[in-house]
Amino acid sequence: MKNILITGGAGYIGSHTCKALAQAGYNPITFDNLSAGHKHAVKWGPLEIGDIRDSEALSKVFKKYKTEAVIHFASKIVVSESVREPESYYDNNVNGTLSLLNVMQTHSINVIVFSSTAAVYGYPETNPIEESHPLLPINPYGETKLKCEELLEKYRDTHGINYIALRYFNAAGADPTSELREEHEPETHLIPLLLKAAKENKPFSLFGNDYKTPDGTCIRDYIHVTDLASAHIKSLEYLINNQRSQCLNLGTGKGYSVREVLEAAKKITSKKINEVISERREGDPDSLVAKADAAQKILDWHPQQSDLHNIIRTAWQ
Ligand code: UFG
């Protein structure tokens, strides 16, 4: 069984990917400092507790397990926090990736799949957004992910480490058999907050209804976490068979407004959701939708679970 090192394997997308890897016959080795991930989410392979900035700890794990490739999720991800404390984002995300790449090079591991984000594009000049869109992030979170993409390119050119950077749009939903779920602390994402408001009969703050969209609320491209997981496995296999490094969008190509998601959540939960129209949240573009053809074509990847109702249903379940 091939060992794959999963940094951040105890987190939301990481743990769903570990499950998919185990189902596909791999042995996912989670390397996680548990700063945001959960021990209970690591069920499909060993957990090695450590920080990606700690080269010695990483090196020990590579010595312990003969590792075929790395999938690198470990990262700080809260946009608003990145504005307040950019230094911790540069340290965790950029220095952490640098440390990981150096240790990979020492151990002759030359395949990495990296969690990137649509935040590398900043305010879109065109929608849907193609991979060739200018890269002009508007917050430190997006900046650090872009720096990591640049590092990957350098390490490919100078050390032959091949990569695929997957630029996620809006990850959402949960494992269809309810073995895993989204558990962020604090939670900032739309769908879990809507479901919490439904469950606890508390108000939901809708951030702005005067955007340039048909119903005035922001449009986003929601992609089910198990579809994201399968894209990581396809990327891994693509890189092992074919060394063409690249950046790929992961989305469905179809956007939904916050109001559409809210209405769908009411329907699926059969609960009232009391919305309160609040101020716009800083840095929210009107619309972000992926041009998603490249990943579909290159990886032969086709989202199966990303229908909006299925996303909300699995999250609610
Ligand atoms: N929203 C609300 N109320 C809430 C939470 C969210 O109205 O309580 C709205 C937001 O204003 C936005 C939409 O719901 O219009 C989606 O917000 P999320 O926070 O769920 O997701 P974002 O689109 O802001 O962020 C996602 C990822 C980021 C990534 C970004 C890329 O979570 O990591 O896409 O653009 F940086």
CSV table of C-alpha atoms and ligand atoms in Angstrom, one decimal:
chain,number,residue,atom,x,y,z
A,1,MET,CA,0.0,0.0,0.0
A,2,LYS,CA,1.5,3.4,-1.0
A,3,ASN,CA,2.1,5.9,1.8
A,4,ILE,CA,0.9,9.4,1.2
A,5,LEU,CA,1.8,12.2,3.7
A,6,ILE,CA,-1.2,14.4,4.3
A,7,THR,CA,-0.3,17.7,6.1
A,8,GLY,CA,-3.4,19.0,7.8
A,9,GLY,CA,-5.1,15.6,7.5
A,10,ALA,CA,-7.1,16.3,10.7
A,11,GLY,CA,-8.8,19.3,9.1
A,12,TYR,CA,-12.0,19.6,7.1
A,13,ILE,CA,-10.8,18.9,3.5
A,14,GLY,CA,-7.8,16.9,4.7
A,15,SER,CA,-9.8,14.4,6.7
A,16,HIS,CA,-12.3,13.9,3.8
A,17,THR,CA,-9.4,13.3,1.5
A,18,CYS,CA,-7.8,10.7,3.9
A,19,LYS,CA,-11.1,8.8,3.8
A,20,ALA,CA,-11.1,8.9,0.0
A,21,LEU,CA,-7.5,7.8,-0.2
A,22,ALA,CA,-8.0,4.8,2.1
A,23,GLN,CA,-11.0,3.8,-0.1
A,24,ALA,CA,-8.7,4.1,-3.1
A,25,GLY,CA,-6.1,1.7,-1.5
A,26,TYR,CA,-3.6,4.3,-0.2
A,27,ASN,CA,-2.3,4.6,3.3
A,28,PRO,CA,-2.8,8.3,4.4
A,29,ILE,CA,-0.3,9.4,7.0
A,30,THR,CA,-1.7,12.5,8.7
A,31,PHE,CA,0.9,15.1,9.8
A,32,ASP,CA,-1.0,17.8,11.8
A,33,ASN,CA,-0.2,20.1,14.7
A,34,LEU,CA,-3.9,19.9,15.8
A,35,SER,CA,-4.1,23.7,16.0
A,36,ALA,CA,-7.3,23.6,13.9
A,37,GLY,CA,-7.7,20.0,13.1
A,38,HIS,CA,-9.3,17.3,15.3
A,39,LYS,CA,-7.8,14.0,16.5
A,40,HIS,CA,-11.2,12.3,16.1
A,41,ALA,CA,-11.2,13.1,12.4
A,42,VAL,CA,-8.1,11.0,11.8
A,43,LYS,CA,-9.6,7.5,11.2
A,44,TRP,CA,-8.1,6.1,8.0
A,45,GLY,CA,-4.4,6.0,8.8
A,46,PRO,CA,-1.8,7.0,11.4
A,47,LEU,CA,-1.6,10.4,13.0
A,48,GLU,CA,1.8,12.0,13.5
A,49,ILE,CA,1.5,15.2,15.6
A,50,GLY,CA,3.9,17.9,14.4
A,51,ASP,CA,4.2,21.3,12.8
A,52,ILE,CA,5.3,21.7,9.2
A,53,ARG,CA,7.8,24.4,10.2
A,54,ASP,CA,9.6,21.8,12.2
A,55,SER,CA,11.9,20.2,9.6
A,56,GLU,CA,13.2,17.6,12.0
A,57,ALA,CA,9.8,16.4,12.9
A,58,LEU,CA,8.9,16.1,9.2
A,59,SER,CA,12.1,14.3,8.5
A,60,LYS,CA,11.5,11.8,11.2
A,61,VAL,CA,8.1,11.0,9.6
A,62,PHE,CA,9.6,10.6,6.2
A,63,LYS,CA,12.2,8.2,7.7
A,64,LYS,CA,9.5,6.2,9.5
A,65,TYR,CA,7.2,5.8,6.4
A,66,LYS,CA,8.5,5.3,2.9
A,67,THR,CA,6.4,8.1,1.3
A,68,GLU,CA,5.4,8.2,-2.3
A,69,ALA,CA,3.9,11.8,-2.4
A,70,VAL,CA,2.6,14.6,-0.3
A,71,ILE,CA,-0.8,16.3,-0.2
A,72,HIS,CA,-0.3,19.6,1.6
A,73,PHE,CA,-3.4,21.1,3.3
A,74,ALA,CA,-1.9,22.4,6.6
A,75,SER,CA,-2.5,26.2,6.6
A,76,LYS,CA,-4.2,29.0,8.3
A,77,ILE,CA,-7.3,29.9,6.4
A,78,VAL,CA,-9.4,32.7,8.0
A,79,VAL,CA,-9.3,35.8,5.7
A,80,SER,CA,-10.2,38.3,8.4
A,81,GLU,CA,-7.6,36.9,10.9
A,82,SER,CA,-5.0,37.1,8.1
A,83,VAL,CA,-5.7,40.9,7.9
A,84,ARG,CA,-5.3,41.3,11.7
A,85,GLU,CA,-2.1,39.1,12.0
A,86,PRO,CA,-0.4,38.7,8.6
A,87,GLU,CA,2.9,37.6,10.2
A,88,SER,CA,1.4,34.4,11.5
A,89,TYR,CA,-0.1,33.7,8.0
A,90,TYR,CA,3.3,34.2,6.3
A,91,ASP,CA,5.0,32.1,9.0
A,92,ASN,CA,2.6,29.2,9.0
A,93,ASN,CA,1.7,29.2,5.3
A,94,VAL,CA,4.8,30.3,3.5
A,95,ASN,CA,7.6,29.3,5.9
A,96,GLY,CA,5.7,26.0,6.5
A,97,THR,CA,5.6,25.2,2.8
A,98,LEU,CA,9.2,26.1,2.4
A,99,SER,CA,10.2,23.8,5.2
A,100,LEU,CA,8.1,21.0,3.7
A,101,LEU,CA,9.6,21.4,0.2
A,102,ASN,CA,13.1,21.3,1.6
A,103,VAL,CA,12.5,18.2,3.6
A,104,MET,CA,10.8,16.6,0.5
A,105,GLN,CA,13.9,17.4,-1.5
A,106,THR,CA,16.2,15.8,1.1
A,107,HIS,CA,14.1,12.6,1.0
A,108,SER,CA,13.8,12.6,-2.8
A,109,ILE,CA,10.0,12.9,-2.7
A,110,ASN,CA,9.0,14.7,-5.9
A,111,VAL,CA,5.2,14.8,-6.0
A,112,ILE,CA,3.0,17.3,-4.1
A,113,VAL,CA,-0.6,18.3,-4.4
A,114,PHE,CA,-1.2,21.7,-2.8
A,115,SER,CA,-4.4,23.4,-1.4
A,116,SER,CA,-4.6,26.7,-3.0
A,117,THR,CA,-7.6,29.0,-3.2
A,118,ALA,CA,-9.6,31.3,-5.5
A,119,ALA,CA,-8.4,34.1,-3.1
A,120,VAL,CA,-5.3,34.3,-5.3
A,121,TYR,CA,-7.3,36.1,-8.0
A,122,GLY,CA,-8.6,39.0,-5.8
A,123,TYR,CA,-11.4,41.0,-7.3
A,124,PRO,CA,-12.4,39.2,-10.6
A,125,GLU,CA,-12.0,41.1,-13.8
A,126,THR,CA,-14.0,38.4,-15.6
A,127,ASN,CA,-16.5,35.7,-14.4
A,128,PRO,CA,-16.2,32.8,-14.7
A,129,ILE,CA,-12.6,33.0,-13.7
A,130,GLU,CA,-10.0,31.2,-15.7
A,131,GLU,CA,-6.6,30.0,-14.3
A,132,SER,CA,-4.9,32.6,-16.5
A,133,HIS,CA,-6.8,35.4,-14.8
A,134,PRO,CA,-4.4,38.0,-13.2
A,135,LEU,CA,-3.2,37.0,-9.7
A,136,LEU,CA,-3.9,40.0,-7.5
A,137,PRO,CA,-4.9,38.8,-4.0
A,138,ILE,CA,-6.5,41.4,-1.8
A,139,ASN,CA,-5.7,39.9,1.7
A,140,PRO,CA,-2.7,38.3,3.3
A,141,TYR,CA,-4.4,34.9,3.2
A,142,GLY,CA,-4.5,35.0,-0.6
A,143,GLU,CA,-1.0,36.5,-0.7
A,144,THR,CA,0.5,33.6,1.2
A,145,LYS,CA,-1.2,31.0,-1.0
A,146,LEU,CA,0.1,32.8,-4.1
A,147,LYS,CA,3.7,32.9,-2.5
A,148,CYS,CA,3.4,29.1,-2.0
A,149,GLU,CA,2.4,28.6,-5.7
A,150,GLU,CA,5.5,30.6,-6.6
A,151,LEU,CA,7.7,28.5,-4.3
A,152,LEU,CA,6.2,25.3,-6.0
A,153,GLU,CA,7.2,26.7,-9.4
A,154,LYS,CA,10.7,27.4,-8.2
A,155,TYR,CA,11.1,23.9,-6.7
A,156,ARG,CA,9.9,22.3,-9.8
A,157,ASP,CA,12.4,24.3,-11.9
A,158,THR,CA,15.4,23.8,-9.6
A,159,HIS,CA,14.7,20.5,-7.8
A,160,GLY,CA,12.3,18.6,-10.1
A,161,ILE,CA,9.5,18.5,-7.5
A,162,ASN,CA,6.2,18.3,-9.5
A,163,TYR,CA,3.1,19.9,-8.2
A,164,ILE,CA,-0.6,20.5,-8.8
A,165,ALA,CA,-2.0,23.6,-7.0
A,166,LEU,CA,-5.7,23.2,-6.6
A,167,ARG,CA,-7.5,26.6,-6.4
A,168,TYR,CA,-10.7,25.8,-4.4
A,169,PHE,CA,-13.7,28.0,-4.7
A,170,ASN,CA,-16.2,27.5,-1.9
A,171,ALA,CA,-15.7,24.1,-0.2
A,172,ALA,CA,-18.9,22.9,1.5
A,173,GLY,CA,-21.0,19.9,2.5
A,174,ALA,CA,-19.9,16.8,4.5
A,175,ASP,CA,-19.2,13.1,4.2
A,176,PRO,CA,-22.4,11.6,2.9
A,177,THR,CA,-22.2,8.8,5.5
A,178,SER,CA,-21.8,11.3,8.3
A,179,GLU,CA,-18.4,10.1,9.5
A,180,LEU,CA,-16.9,13.5,9.1
A,181,ARG,CA,-18.1,17.1,9.0
A,182,GLU,CA,-17.0,20.7,8.9
A,183,GLU,CA,-15.8,21.8,12.3
A,184,HIS,CA,-14.0,25.2,12.2
A,185,GLU,CA,-13.5,27.2,15.4
A,186,PRO,CA,-14.5,30.0,14.9
A,187,GLU,CA,-16.8,29.2,12.0
A,188,THR,CA,-17.0,31.9,9.4
A,189,HIS,CA,-18.5,30.0,6.4
A,190,LEU,CA,-22.0,30.6,5.0
A,191,ILE,CA,-23.5,27.1,5.0
A,192,PRO,CA,-22.5,26.0,8.6
A,193,LEU,CA,-23.6,29.3,9.9
A,194,LEU,CA,-27.0,29.1,8.2
A,195,LEU,CA,-27.5,25.6,9.6
A,196,LYS,CA,-26.5,26.7,13.1
A,197,ALA,CA,-29.0,29.6,12.8
A,198,ALA,CA,-31.7,27.0,11.7
A,199,LYS,CA,-30.9,24.6,14.5
A,200,GLU,CA,-30.6,27.1,17.3
A,201,ASN,CA,-33.3,29.4,16.1
A,202,LYS,CA,-30.9,32.3,16.2
A,203,PRO,CA,-30.6,35.2,13.7
A,204,PHE,CA,-28.4,34.8,10.7
A,205,SER,CA,-26.4,37.9,9.5
A,206,LEU,CA,-26.6,38.3,5.7
A,207,PHE,CA,-23.6,40.5,4.8
A,208,GLY,CA,-25.0,43.0,2.3
A,209,ASN,CA,-27.9,42.9,-0.2
A,210,ASP,CA,-26.8,45.7,-2.5
A,211,TYR,CA,-24.2,43.9,-4.6
A,212,LYS,CA,-24.3,44.0,-8.4
A,213,THR,CA,-26.1,40.6,-8.7
A,214,PRO,CA,-29.7,39.8,-9.7
A,215,ASP,CA,-30.9,39.6,-6.0
A,216,GLY,CA,-28.3,41.9,-4.5
A,217,THR,CA,-26.5,39.2,-2.5
A,218,CYS,CA,-23.0,37.7,-3.4
A,219,ILE,CA,-22.7,34.8,-5.8
A,220,ARG,CA,-20.3,32.0,-5.0
A,221,ASP,CA,-19.4,28.6,-6.6
A,222,TYR,CA,-20.0,25.8,-3.9
A,223,ILE,CA,-18.1,22.6,-4.4
A,224,HIS,CA,-18.8,19.5,-2.3
A,225,VAL,CA,-15.9,18.4,0.0
A,226,THR,CA,-16.0,14.8,-1.3
A,227,ASP,CA,-15.6,16.1,-4.9
A,228,LEU,CA,-12.6,18.1,-3.7
A,229,ALA,CA,-11.2,14.9,-2.1
A,230,SER,CA,-11.5,13.0,-5.3
A,231,ALA,CA,-9.8,15.8,-7.3
A,232,HIS,CA,-6.8,15.4,-4.9
A,233,ILE,CA,-6.5,11.7,-5.7
A,234,LYS,CA,-6.9,12.3,-9.5
A,235,SER,CA,-4.1,15.0,-9.2
A,236,LEU,CA,-1.8,12.7,-7.3
A,237,GLU,CA,-2.3,9.9,-9.9
A,238,TYR,CA,-1.9,12.4,-12.8
A,239,LEU,CA,1.4,13.6,-11.4
A,240,ILE,CA,2.8,10.2,-10.7
A,241,ASN,CA,2.0,9.1,-14.3
A,242,ASN,CA,2.7,12.4,-16.0
A,243,GLN,CA,4.9,15.1,-14.6
A,244,ARG,CA,3.1,18.2,-15.9
A,245,SER,CA,2.9,20.7,-13.0
A,246,GLN,CA,0.1,23.2,-13.0
A,247,CYS,CA,-2.6,25.2,-11.2
A,248,LEU,CA,-6.2,24.2,-11.6
A,249,ASN,CA,-9.5,25.7,-10.4
A,250,LEU,CA,-11.8,23.4,-8.5
A,251,GLY,CA,-15.4,24.6,-8.7
A,252,THR,CA,-18.6,23.6,-10.6
A,253,GLY,CA,-18.8,26.6,-12.9
A,254,LYS,CA,-22.2,27.5,-11.5
A,255,GLY,CA,-22.8,30.1,-8.9
A,256,TYR,CA,-25.5,30.6,-6.3
A,257,SER,CA,-26.4,33.8,-4.4
A,258,VAL,CA,-26.4,33.9,-0.6
A,259,ARG,CA,-30.2,34.3,-0.8
A,260,GLU,CA,-30.5,31.2,-3.0
A,261,VAL,CA,-28.4,29.3,-0.5
A,262,LEU,CA,-30.5,30.7,2.4
A,263,GLU,CA,-33.8,29.6,0.7
A,264,ALA,CA,-32.4,26.2,0.0
A,265,ALA,CA,-31.3,25.8,3.6
A,266,LYS,CA,-34.8,26.7,4.8
A,267,LYS,CA,-36.4,24.1,2.6
A,268,ILE,CA,-34.0,21.3,3.5
A,269,THR,CA,-34.1,21.9,7.2
A,270,SER,CA,-37.8,22.8,7.3
A,271,LYS,CA,-36.8,25.4,9.8
A,272,LYS,CA,-37.3,29.2,10.0
A,273,ILE,CA,-34.1,31.2,9.4
A,274,ASN,CA,-34.4,34.7,10.7
A,275,GLU,CA,-32.1,36.8,8.5
A,276,VAL,CA,-30.7,40.2,9.6
A,277,ILE,CA,-29.3,42.3,6.8
A,278,SER,CA,-25.9,43.4,8.0
A,279,GLU,CA,-23.1,45.6,6.7
A,280,ARG,CA,-21.1,44.2,3.8
A,281,ARG,CA,-18.1,42.2,4.9
A,282,GLU,CA,-14.9,43.8,3.8
A,283,GLY,CA,-13.2,42.3,0.7
A,284,ASP,CA,-16.3,40.3,-0.5
A,285,PRO,CA,-16.4,40.5,-4.4
A,286,ASP,CA,-19.9,40.5,-5.9
A,287,SER,CA,-19.4,37.2,-7.7
A,288,LEU,CA,-16.8,34.4,-7.8
A,289,VAL,CA,-17.4,31.5,-10.2
A,290,ALA,CA,-14.8,29.1,-11.5
A,291,LYS,CA,-14.2,28.3,-15.1
A,292,ALA,CA,-13.8,24.7,-14.2
A,293,ASP,CA,-13.1,23.0,-17.5
A,294,ALA,CA,-9.4,22.5,-17.2
A,295,ALA,CA,-9.5,20.3,-14.1
A,296,GLN,CA,-12.4,18.3,-15.7
A,297,LYS,CA,-10.5,17.7,-18.9
A,298,ILE,CA,-6.9,17.2,-17.5
A,299,LEU,CA,-7.8,15.1,-14.5
A,300,ASP,CA,-11.0,13.5,-15.9
A,301,TRP,CA,-12.6,14.8,-12.8
A,302,HIS,CA,-16.4,15.4,-12.7
A,303,PRO,CA,-18.1,16.6,-9.5
A,304,GLN,CA,-20.7,14.1,-8.4
A,305,GLN,CA,-21.9,15.5,-5.1
A,306,SER,CA,-22.0,19.3,-5.7
A,307,ASP,CA,-25.6,19.9,-6.4
A,308,LEU,CA,-26.5,22.7,-3.9
A,309,HIS,CA,-29.3,20.7,-2.3
A,310,ASN,CA,-27.0,17.7,-1.7
A,311,ILE,CA,-24.3,20.0,-0.3
A,312,ILE,CA,-26.7,21.4,2.3
A,313,ARG,CA,-28.4,18.1,3.0
A,314,THR,CA,-25.1,16.3,3.8
A,315,ALA,CA,-24.0,19.2,6.0
A,316,TRP,CA,-27.3,19.2,7.8
A,317,GLN,CA,-27.3,15.4,8.2
B,1,UFG,N1,-21.9,35.3,4.3
B,1,UFG,C1,-23.0,35.9,5.0
B,1,UFG,N2,-23.2,35.7,6.3
B,1,UFG,C2,-22.3,34.9,7.0
B,1,UFG,C3,-21.2,34.3,6.4
B,1,UFG,C4,-21.1,34.5,5.0
B,1,UFG,O1,-23.8,36.6,4.4
B,1,UFG,O2,-22.5,34.7,8.2
B,1,UFG,C5,-21.8,35.5,2.9
B,1,UFG,C6,-20.4,36.2,2.6
B,1,UFG,O3,-20.5,37.6,2.7
B,1,UFG,C7,-20.2,35.7,1.2
B,1,UFG,C8,-20.8,34.3,1.1
B,1,UFG,O4,-21.7,34.3,2.2
B,1,UFG,O5,-20.8,36.5,0.3
B,1,UFG,C9,-19.8,33.2,1.3
B,1,UFG,O6,-19.0,33.4,2.4
B,1,UFG,P1,-18.0,32.3,3.0
B,1,UFG,O7,-17.3,33.0,4.2
B,1,UFG,O8,-18.7,31.1,3.2
B,1,UFG,O9,-16.9,32.1,1.8
B,1,UFG,P2,-16.0,33.1,1.0
B,1,UFG,O10,-16.5,33.2,-0.4
B,1,UFG,O11,-15.9,34.4,1.7
B,1,UFG,O12,-14.6,32.5,1.1
B,1,UFG,C10,-14.2,31.3,0.4
B,1,UFG,C11,-13.2,30.5,1.3
B,1,UFG,C12,-12.0,31.3,1.5
B,1,UFG,C13,-11.4,31.8,0.2
B,1,UFG,C14,-12.5,32.4,-0.7
B,1,UFG,C15,-11.9,32.6,-2.0
B,1,UFG,O13,-13.8,30.2,2.5
B,1,UFG,O14,-11.0,30.6,2.2
B,1,UFG,O15,-13.6,31.7,-0.8
B,1,UFG,O16,-12.5,33.7,-2.6
B,1,UFG,F1,-10.4,32.7,0.4
